[in-house]
PDB file of C-alpha atoms in Angstrom:
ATOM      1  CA  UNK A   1     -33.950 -11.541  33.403  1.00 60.00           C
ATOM      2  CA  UNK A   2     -32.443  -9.296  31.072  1.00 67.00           C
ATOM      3  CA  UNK A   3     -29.066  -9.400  32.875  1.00 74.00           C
ATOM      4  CA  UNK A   4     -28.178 -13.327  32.596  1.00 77.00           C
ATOM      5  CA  UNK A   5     -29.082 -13.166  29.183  1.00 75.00           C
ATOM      6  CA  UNK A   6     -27.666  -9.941  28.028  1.00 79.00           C
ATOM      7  CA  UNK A   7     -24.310 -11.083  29.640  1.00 78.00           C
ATOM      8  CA  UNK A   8     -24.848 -14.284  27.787  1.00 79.00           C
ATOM      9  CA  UNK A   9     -24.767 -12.505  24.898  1.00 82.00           C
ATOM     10  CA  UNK A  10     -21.765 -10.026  25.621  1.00 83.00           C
ATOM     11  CA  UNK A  11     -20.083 -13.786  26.314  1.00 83.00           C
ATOM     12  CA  UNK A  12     -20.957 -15.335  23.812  1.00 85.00           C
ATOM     13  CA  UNK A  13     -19.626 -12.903  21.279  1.00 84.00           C
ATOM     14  CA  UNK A  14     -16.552 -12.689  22.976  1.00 87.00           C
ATOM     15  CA  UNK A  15     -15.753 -16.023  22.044  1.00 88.00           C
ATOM     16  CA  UNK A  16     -16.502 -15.432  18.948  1.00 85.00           C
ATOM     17  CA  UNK A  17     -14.290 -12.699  17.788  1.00 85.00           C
ATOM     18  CA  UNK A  18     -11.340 -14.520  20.209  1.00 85.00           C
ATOM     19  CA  UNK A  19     -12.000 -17.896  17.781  1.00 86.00           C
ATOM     20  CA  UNK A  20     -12.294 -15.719  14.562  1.00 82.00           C
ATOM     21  CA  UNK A  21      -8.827 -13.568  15.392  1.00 80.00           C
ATOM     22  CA  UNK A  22      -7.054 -17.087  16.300  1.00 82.00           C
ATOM     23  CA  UNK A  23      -8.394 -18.616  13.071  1.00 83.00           C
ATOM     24  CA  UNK A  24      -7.211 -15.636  10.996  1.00 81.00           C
ATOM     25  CA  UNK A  25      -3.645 -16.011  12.908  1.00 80.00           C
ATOM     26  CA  UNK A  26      -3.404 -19.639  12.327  1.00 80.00           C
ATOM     27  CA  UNK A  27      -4.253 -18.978   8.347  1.00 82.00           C
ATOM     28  CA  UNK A  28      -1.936 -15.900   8.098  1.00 80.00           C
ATOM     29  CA  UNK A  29       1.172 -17.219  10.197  1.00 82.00           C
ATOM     30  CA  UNK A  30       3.529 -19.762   9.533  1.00 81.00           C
ATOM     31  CA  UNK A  31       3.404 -23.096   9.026  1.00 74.00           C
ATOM     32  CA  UNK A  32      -0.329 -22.502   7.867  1.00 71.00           C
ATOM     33  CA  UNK A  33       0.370 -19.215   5.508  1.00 69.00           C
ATOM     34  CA  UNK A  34      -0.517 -20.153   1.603  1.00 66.00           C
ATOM     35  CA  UNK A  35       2.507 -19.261  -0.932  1.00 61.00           C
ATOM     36  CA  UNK A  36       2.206 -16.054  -2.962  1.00 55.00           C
ATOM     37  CA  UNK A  37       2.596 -16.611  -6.779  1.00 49.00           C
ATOM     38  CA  UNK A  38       5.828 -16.282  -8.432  1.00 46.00           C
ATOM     39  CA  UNK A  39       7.354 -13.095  -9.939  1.00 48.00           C
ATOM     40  CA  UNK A  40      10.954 -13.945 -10.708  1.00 45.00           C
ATOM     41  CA  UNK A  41      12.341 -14.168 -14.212  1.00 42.00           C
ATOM     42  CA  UNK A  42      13.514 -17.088 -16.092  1.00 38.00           C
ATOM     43  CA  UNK A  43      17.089 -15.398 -15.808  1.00 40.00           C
ATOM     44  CA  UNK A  44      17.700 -15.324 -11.905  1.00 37.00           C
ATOM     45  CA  UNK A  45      20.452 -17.219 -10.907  1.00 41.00           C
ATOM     46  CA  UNK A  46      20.596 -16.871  -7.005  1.00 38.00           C
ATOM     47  CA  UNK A  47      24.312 -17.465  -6.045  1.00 39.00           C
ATOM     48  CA  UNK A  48      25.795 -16.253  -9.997  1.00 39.00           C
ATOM     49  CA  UNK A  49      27.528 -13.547  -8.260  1.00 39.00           C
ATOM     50  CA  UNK A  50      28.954 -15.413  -5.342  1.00 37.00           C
ATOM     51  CA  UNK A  51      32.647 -16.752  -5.697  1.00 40.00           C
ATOM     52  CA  UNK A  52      33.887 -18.435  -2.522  1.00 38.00           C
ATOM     53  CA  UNK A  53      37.633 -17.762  -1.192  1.00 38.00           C
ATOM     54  CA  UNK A  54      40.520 -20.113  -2.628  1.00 38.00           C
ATOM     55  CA  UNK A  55      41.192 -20.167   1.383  1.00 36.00           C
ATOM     56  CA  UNK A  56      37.604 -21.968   1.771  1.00 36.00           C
ATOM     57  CA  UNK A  57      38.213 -25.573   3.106  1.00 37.00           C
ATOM     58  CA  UNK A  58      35.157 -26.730   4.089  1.00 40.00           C
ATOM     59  CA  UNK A  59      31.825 -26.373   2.276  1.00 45.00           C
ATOM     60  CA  UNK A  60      30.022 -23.865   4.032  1.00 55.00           C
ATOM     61  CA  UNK A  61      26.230 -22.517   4.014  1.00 61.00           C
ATOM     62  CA  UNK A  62      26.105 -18.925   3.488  1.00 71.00           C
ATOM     63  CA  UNK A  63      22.876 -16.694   3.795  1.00 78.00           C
ATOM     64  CA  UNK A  64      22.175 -16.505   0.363  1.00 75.00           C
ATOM     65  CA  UNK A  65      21.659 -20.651   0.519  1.00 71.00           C
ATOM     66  CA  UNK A  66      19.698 -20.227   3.554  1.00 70.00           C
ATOM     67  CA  UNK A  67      17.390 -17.450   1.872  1.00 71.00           C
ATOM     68  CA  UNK A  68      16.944 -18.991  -1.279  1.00 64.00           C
ATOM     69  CA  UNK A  69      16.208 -22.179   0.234  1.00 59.00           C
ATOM     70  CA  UNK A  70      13.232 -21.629  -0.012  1.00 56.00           C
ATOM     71  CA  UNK A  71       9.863 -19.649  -1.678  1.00 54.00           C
ATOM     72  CA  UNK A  72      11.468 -16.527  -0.667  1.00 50.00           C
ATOM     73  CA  UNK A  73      13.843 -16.539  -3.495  1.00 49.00           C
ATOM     74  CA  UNK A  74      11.473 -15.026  -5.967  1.00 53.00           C
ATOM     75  CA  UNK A  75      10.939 -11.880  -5.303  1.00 53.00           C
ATOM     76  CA  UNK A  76      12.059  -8.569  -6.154  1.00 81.00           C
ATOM     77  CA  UNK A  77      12.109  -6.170  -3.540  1.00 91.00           C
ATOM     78  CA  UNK A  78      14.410  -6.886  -0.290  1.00 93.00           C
ATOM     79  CA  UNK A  79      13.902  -4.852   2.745  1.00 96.00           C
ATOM     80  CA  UNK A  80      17.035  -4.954   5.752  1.00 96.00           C
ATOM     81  CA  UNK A  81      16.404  -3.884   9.381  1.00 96.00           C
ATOM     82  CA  UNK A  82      19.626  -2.717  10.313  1.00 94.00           C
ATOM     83  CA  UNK A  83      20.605  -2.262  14.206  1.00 85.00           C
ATOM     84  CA  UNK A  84      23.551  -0.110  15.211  1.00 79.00           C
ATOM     85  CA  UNK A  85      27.666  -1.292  16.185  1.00 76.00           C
ATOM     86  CA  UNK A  86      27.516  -5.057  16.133  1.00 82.00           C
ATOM     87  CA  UNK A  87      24.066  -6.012  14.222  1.00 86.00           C
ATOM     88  CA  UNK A  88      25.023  -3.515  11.482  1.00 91.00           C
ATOM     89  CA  UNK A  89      28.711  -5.271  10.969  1.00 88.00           C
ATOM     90  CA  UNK A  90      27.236  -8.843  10.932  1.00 90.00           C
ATOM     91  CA  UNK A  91      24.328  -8.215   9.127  1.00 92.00           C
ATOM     92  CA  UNK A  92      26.820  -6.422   6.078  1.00 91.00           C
ATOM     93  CA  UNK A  93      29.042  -8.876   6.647  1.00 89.00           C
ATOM     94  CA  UNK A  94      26.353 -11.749   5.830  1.00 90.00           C
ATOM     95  CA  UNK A  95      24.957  -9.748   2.908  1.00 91.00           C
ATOM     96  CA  UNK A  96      28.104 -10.030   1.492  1.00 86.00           C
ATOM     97  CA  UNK A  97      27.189 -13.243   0.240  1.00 83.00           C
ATOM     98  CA  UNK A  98      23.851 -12.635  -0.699  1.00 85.00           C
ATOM     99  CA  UNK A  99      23.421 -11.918  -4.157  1.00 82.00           C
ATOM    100  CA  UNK A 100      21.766  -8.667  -3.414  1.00 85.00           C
ATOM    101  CA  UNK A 101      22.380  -6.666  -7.091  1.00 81.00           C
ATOM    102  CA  UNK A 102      19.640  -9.058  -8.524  1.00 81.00           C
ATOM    103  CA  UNK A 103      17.002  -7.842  -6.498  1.00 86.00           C
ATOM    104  CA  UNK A 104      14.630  -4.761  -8.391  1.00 87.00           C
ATOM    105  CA  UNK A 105      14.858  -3.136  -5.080  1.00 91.00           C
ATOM    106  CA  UNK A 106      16.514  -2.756  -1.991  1.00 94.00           C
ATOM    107  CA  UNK A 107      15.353  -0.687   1.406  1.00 96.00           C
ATOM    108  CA  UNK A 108      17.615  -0.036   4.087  1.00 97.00           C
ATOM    109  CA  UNK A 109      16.170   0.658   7.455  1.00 97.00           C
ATOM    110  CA  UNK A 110      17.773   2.503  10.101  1.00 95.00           C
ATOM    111  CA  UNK A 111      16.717   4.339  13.209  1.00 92.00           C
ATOM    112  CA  UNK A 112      16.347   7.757  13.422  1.00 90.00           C
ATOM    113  CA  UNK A 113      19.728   9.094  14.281  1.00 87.00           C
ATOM    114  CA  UNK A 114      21.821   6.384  13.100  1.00 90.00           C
ATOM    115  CA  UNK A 115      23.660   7.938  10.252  1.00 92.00           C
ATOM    116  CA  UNK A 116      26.499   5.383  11.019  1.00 92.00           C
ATOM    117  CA  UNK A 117      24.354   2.537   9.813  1.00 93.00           C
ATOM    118  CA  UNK A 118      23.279   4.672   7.169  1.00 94.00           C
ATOM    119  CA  UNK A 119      26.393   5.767   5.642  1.00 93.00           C
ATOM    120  CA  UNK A 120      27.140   2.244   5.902  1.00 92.00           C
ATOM    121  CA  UNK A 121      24.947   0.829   3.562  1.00 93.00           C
ATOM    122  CA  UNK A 122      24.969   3.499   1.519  1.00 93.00           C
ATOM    123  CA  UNK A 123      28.621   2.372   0.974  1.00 92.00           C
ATOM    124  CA  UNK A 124      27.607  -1.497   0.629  1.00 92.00           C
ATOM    125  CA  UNK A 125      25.603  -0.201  -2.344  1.00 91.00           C
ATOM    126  CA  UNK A 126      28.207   1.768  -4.074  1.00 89.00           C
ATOM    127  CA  UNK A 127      30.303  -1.683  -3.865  1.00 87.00           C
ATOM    128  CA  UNK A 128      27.316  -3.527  -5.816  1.00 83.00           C
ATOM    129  CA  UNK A 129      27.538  -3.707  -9.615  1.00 74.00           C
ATOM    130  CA  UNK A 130      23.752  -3.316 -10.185  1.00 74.00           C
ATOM    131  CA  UNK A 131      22.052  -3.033 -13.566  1.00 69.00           C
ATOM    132  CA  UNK A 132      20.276   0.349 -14.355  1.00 70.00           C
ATOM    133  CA  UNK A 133      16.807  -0.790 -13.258  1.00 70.00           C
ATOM    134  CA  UNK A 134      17.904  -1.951  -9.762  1.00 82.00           C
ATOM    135  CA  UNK A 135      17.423   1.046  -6.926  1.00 87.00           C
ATOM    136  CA  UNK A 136      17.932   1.609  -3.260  1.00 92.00           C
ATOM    137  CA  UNK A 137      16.753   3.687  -0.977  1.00 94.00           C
ATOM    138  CA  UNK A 138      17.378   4.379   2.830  1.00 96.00           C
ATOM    139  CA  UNK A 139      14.275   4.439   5.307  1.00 96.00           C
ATOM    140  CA  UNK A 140      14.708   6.207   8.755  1.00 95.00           C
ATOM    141  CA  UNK A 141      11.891   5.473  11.727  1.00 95.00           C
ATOM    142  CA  UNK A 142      11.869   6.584  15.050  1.00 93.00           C
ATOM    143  CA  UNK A 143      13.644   4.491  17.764  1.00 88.00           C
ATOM    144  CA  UNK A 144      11.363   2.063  19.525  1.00 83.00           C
ATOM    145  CA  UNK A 145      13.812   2.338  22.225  1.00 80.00           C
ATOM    146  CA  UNK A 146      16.232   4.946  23.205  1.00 76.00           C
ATOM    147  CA  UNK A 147      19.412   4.108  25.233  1.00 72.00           C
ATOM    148  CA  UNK A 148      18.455   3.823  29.062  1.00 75.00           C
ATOM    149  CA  UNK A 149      14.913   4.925  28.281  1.00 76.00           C
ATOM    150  CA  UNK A 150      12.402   4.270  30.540  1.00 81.00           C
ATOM    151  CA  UNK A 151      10.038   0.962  30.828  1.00 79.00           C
ATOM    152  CA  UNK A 152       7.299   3.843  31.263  1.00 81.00           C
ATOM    153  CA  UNK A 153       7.777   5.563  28.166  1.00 83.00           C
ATOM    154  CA  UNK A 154       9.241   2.465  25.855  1.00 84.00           C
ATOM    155  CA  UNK A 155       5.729   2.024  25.263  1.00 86.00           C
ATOM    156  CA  UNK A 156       4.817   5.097  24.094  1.00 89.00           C
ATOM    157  CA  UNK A 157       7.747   5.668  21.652  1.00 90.00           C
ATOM    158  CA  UNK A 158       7.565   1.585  20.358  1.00 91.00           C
ATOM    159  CA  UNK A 159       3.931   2.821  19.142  1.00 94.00           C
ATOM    160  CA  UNK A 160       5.283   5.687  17.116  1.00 94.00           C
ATOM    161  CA  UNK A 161       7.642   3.310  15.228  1.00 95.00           C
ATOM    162  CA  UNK A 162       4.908   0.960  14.656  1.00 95.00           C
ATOM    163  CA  UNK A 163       2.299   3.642  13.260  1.00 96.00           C
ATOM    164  CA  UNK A 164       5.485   4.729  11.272  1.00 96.00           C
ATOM    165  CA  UNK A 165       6.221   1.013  10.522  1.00 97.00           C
ATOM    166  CA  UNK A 166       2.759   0.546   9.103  1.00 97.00           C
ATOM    167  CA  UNK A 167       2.810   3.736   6.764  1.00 95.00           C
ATOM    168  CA  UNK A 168       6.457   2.264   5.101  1.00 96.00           C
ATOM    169  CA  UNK A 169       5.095  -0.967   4.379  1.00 96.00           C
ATOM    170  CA  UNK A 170       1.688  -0.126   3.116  1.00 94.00           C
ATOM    171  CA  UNK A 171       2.906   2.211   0.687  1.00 92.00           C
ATOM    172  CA  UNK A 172       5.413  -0.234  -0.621  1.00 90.00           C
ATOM    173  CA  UNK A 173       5.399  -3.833   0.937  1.00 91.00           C
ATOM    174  CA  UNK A 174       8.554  -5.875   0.450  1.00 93.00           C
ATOM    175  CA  UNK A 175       9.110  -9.407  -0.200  1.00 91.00           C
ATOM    176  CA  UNK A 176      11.763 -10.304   2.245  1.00 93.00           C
ATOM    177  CA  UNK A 177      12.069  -8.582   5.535  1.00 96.00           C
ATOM    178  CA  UNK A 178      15.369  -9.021   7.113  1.00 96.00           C
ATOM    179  CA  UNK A 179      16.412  -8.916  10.217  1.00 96.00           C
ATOM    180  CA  UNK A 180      19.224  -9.734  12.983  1.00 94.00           C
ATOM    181  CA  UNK A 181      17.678  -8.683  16.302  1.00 85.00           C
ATOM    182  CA  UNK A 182      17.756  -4.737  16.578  1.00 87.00           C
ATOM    183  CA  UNK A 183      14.631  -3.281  18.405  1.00 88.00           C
ATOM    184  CA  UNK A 184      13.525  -1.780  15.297  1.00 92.00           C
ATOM    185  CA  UNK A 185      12.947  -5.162  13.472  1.00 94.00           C
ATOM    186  CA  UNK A 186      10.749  -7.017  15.983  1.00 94.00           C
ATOM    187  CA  UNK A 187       8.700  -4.039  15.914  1.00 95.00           C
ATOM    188  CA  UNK A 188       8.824  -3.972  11.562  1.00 97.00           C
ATOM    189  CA  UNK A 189       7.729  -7.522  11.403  1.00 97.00           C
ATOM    190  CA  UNK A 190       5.050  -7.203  13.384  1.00 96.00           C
ATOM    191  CA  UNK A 191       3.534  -4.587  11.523  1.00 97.00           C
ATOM    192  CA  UNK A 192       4.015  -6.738   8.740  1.00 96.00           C
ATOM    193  CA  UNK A 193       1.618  -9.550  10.390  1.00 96.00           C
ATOM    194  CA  UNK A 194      -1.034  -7.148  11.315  1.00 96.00           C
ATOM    195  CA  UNK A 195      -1.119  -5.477   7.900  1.00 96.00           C
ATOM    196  CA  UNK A 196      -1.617  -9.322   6.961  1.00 94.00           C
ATOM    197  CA  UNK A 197      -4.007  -9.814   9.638  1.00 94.00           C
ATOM    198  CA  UNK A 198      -5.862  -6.957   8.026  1.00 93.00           C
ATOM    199  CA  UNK A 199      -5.515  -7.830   4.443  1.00 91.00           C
ATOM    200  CA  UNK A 200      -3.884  -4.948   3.279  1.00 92.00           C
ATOM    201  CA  UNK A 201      -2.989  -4.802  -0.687  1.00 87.00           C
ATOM    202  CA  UNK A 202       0.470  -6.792  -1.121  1.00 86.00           C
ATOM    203  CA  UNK A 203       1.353  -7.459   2.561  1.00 88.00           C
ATOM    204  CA  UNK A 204       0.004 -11.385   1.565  1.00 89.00           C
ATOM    205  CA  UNK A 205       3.893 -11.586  -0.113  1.00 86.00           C
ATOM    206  CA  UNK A 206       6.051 -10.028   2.418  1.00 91.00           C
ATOM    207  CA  UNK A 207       8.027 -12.950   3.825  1.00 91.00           C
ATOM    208  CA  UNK A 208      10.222 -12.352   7.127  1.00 94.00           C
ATOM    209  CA  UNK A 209      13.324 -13.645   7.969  1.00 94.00           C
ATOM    210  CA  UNK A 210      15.126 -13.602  11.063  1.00 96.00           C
ATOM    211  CA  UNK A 211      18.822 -14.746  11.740  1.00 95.00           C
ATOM    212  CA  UNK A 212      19.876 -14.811  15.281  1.00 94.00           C
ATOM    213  CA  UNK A 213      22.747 -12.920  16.315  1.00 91.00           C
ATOM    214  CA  UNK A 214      26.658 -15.199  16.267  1.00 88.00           C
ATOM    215  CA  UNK A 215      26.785 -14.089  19.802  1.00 87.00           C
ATOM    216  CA  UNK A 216      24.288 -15.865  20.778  1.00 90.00           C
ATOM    217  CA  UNK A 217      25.217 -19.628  21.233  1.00 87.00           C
ATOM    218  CA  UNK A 218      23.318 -20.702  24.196  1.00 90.00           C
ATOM    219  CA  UNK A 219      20.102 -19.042  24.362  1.00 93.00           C
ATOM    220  CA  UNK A 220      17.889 -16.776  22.061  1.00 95.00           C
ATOM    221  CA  UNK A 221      18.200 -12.979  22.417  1.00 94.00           C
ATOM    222  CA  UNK A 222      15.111 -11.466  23.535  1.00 92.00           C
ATOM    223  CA  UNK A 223      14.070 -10.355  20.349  1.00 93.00           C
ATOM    224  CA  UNK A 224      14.990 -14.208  18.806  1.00 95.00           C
ATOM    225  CA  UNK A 225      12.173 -15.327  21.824  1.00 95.00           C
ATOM    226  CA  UNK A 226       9.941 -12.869  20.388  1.00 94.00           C
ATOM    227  CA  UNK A 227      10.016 -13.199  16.661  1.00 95.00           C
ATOM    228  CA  UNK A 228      10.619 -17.680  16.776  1.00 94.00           C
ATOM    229  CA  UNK A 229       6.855 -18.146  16.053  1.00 92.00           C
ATOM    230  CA  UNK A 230       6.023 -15.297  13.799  1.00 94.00           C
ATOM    231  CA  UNK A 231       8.661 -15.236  11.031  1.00 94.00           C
ATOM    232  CA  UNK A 232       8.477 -17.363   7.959  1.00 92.00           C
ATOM    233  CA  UNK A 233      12.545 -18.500   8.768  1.00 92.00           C
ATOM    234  CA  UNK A 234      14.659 -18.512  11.424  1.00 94.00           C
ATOM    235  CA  UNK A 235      17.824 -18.919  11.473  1.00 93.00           C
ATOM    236  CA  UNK A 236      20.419 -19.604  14.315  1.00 93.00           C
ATOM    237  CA  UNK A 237      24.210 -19.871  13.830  1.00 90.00           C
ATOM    238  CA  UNK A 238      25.348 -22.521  16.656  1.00 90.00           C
ATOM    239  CA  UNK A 239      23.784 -26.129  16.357  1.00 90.00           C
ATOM    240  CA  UNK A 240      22.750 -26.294  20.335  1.00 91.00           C
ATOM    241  CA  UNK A 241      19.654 -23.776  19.580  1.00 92.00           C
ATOM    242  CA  UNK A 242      18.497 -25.326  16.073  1.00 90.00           C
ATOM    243  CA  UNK A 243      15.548 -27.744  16.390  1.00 88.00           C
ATOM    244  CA  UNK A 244      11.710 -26.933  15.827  1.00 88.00           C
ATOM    245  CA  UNK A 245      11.125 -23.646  14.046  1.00 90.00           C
ATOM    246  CA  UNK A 246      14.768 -22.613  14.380  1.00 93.00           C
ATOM    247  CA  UNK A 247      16.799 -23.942  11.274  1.00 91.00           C
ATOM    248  CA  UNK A 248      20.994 -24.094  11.703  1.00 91.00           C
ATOM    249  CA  UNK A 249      22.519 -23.663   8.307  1.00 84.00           C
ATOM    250  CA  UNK A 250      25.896 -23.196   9.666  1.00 83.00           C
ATOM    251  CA  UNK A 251      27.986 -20.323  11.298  1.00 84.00           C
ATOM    252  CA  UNK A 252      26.678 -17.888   8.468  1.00 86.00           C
ATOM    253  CA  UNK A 253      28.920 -14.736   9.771  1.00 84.00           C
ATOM    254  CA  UNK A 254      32.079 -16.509   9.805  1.00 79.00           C
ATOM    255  CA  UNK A 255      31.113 -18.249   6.443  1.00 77.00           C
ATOM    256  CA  UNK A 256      30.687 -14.961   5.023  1.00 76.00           C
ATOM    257  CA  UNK A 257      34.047 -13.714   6.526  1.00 75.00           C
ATOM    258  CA  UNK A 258      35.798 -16.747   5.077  1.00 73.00           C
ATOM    259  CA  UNK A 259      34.112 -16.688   2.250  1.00 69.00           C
ATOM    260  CA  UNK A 260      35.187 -12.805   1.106  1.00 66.00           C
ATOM    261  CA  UNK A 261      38.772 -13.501   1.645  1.00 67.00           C
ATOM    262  CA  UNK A 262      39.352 -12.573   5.924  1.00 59.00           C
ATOM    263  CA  UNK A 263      41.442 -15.262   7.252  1.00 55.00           C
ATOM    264  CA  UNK A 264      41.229 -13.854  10.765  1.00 48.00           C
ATOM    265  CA  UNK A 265      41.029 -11.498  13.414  1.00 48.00           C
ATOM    266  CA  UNK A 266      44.661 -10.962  15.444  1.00 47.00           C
ATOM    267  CA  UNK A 267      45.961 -14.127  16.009  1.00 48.00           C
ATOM    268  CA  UNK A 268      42.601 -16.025  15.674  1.00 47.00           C
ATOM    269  CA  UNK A 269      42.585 -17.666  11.916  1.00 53.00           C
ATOM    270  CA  UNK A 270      38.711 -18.392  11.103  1.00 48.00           C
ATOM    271  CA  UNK A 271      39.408 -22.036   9.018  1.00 51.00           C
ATOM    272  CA  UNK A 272      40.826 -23.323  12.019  1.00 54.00           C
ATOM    273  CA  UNK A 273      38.691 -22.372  14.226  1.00 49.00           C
ATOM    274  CA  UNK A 274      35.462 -23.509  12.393  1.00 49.00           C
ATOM    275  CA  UNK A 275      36.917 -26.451  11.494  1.00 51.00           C
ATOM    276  CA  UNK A 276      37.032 -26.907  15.498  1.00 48.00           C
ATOM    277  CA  UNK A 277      34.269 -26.124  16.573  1.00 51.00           C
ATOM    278  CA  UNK A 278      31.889 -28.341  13.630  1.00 48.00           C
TER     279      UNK A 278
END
């Protein structure tokens, strides 16, 4: 007798909890997620710092309209997940737009190892004309993945970087989180969501942002597929994979190249070629 009804029991709150986690998902995840209060000042201009190339022929979006399209533009501290090689260059080469001096603060993350990426912002930040009370600072966490690691141990070493993940954001929790697709980010925005999930002091603000990679123009990358129904934006630069949660505001790496005065690369000329392909 005790059996049927014990298991009942065991049952019954199972269901429970698995109802109470999905309505604490659905509350804390986007579309559903309430808007945190506003914290800019009456002085923020978005774009003031932004002058487009005489070059520029067509009106282009950049990532600073796709960012600040939106709630996200009030906040003061910006956190970018940088990658290494070619989601370091396009991310830096986006940012470049983005009117990144008005923020109060700015974290860099890199994996550990990557001094490239490092020295690399470090020099984006020496470029930036930023008032006395802006600051920067460069965060280092373990790879989630090595090169040619193991499936066996990717586990293992993705954990470390999220306990490490969790430790960065709860001491200090940004209000953007930006990312391009590196290993490292998937596994920083979902920390993010399960210091939400949790209720942790300030994580209620932290909005992510993803923007898929130029080089993909047929399908999402892996982490795009991962991170579509978590972030707060998404952003794809080719028209065939906008639609639902994934918003197209134009070619935003070329924009950005255009827009800082590159006409090209060899013997391709960017204008042209944009004005081709849209």
């Amino acid at each position: 007798m005790l059996r049927p009804v014990l298991a009942a029991t065991i049952l019954t709150g199972l269901i429970g909890v698995v109802v109470a986690v999905a309505a604490r998902l659905k509350s804390i995840l986007p579309p559903n997620r309430a808007q945190p209060g506003r914290r800019r000042s009456p002085s923020f201009s978005p774009s003031s710092n932004v002058k487009a190339h005489p070059s520029r022929r067509l009106e282009r979006a950049s990532l600073d309209d796709a960012l600040f399209d939106s709630p996200t533009y009030l906040y003061q501290h910006f956190m970018v997940v940088l990658g290494s090689g070619g989601h370091t260059a396009e991310m830096l080469l986006m940012l470049r737009t983005v009117a990144l001096s008005k923020w109060r603060k700015r974290s860099w993350v890199v994996s550990s190892g990557d001094e490239f990426s490092a020295s690399l912002a470090t020099e984006f930040e020496a470029e930036l004309q930023c008032p006395g009370s802006c600051s920067f600072d460069i965060v280092k966490l373990p790879r989630a993945r090595k090169v040619h690691q193991s499936i066996f141990t990717t586990p293992f070493t993705s954990l470390v970087c999220l306990w490490t993940s969790l430790s960065m954001l709860s001491r200090d929790a940004p209000d953007i989180i930006l990312t391009n697709g590196p290993g490292t980010g998937v596994i920083v925005v979902f920390a993010s969501i399960l210091l939400r999930f949790f209720g942790v002091d300030g994580s209620h603000r932290t909005r992510c942002v993803y923007v898929e990679s130029l080089a993909r123009c047929k399908t999402l990358s892996l982490s795009g597929r991962l991170l579509k129904m978590f972030v707060d934006r998404f952003l794809v630069q080719w028209p065939e994979l906008g639609g639902g949660r994934a918003e197209f505001k134009g070619c935003l790496a070329l924009d950005a190249a255009i827009a800082i005065g590159m006409n090209g690369i060899g013997d391709t000329e960017f204008v042209p070629l944009m004005e081709f392909l849209f």
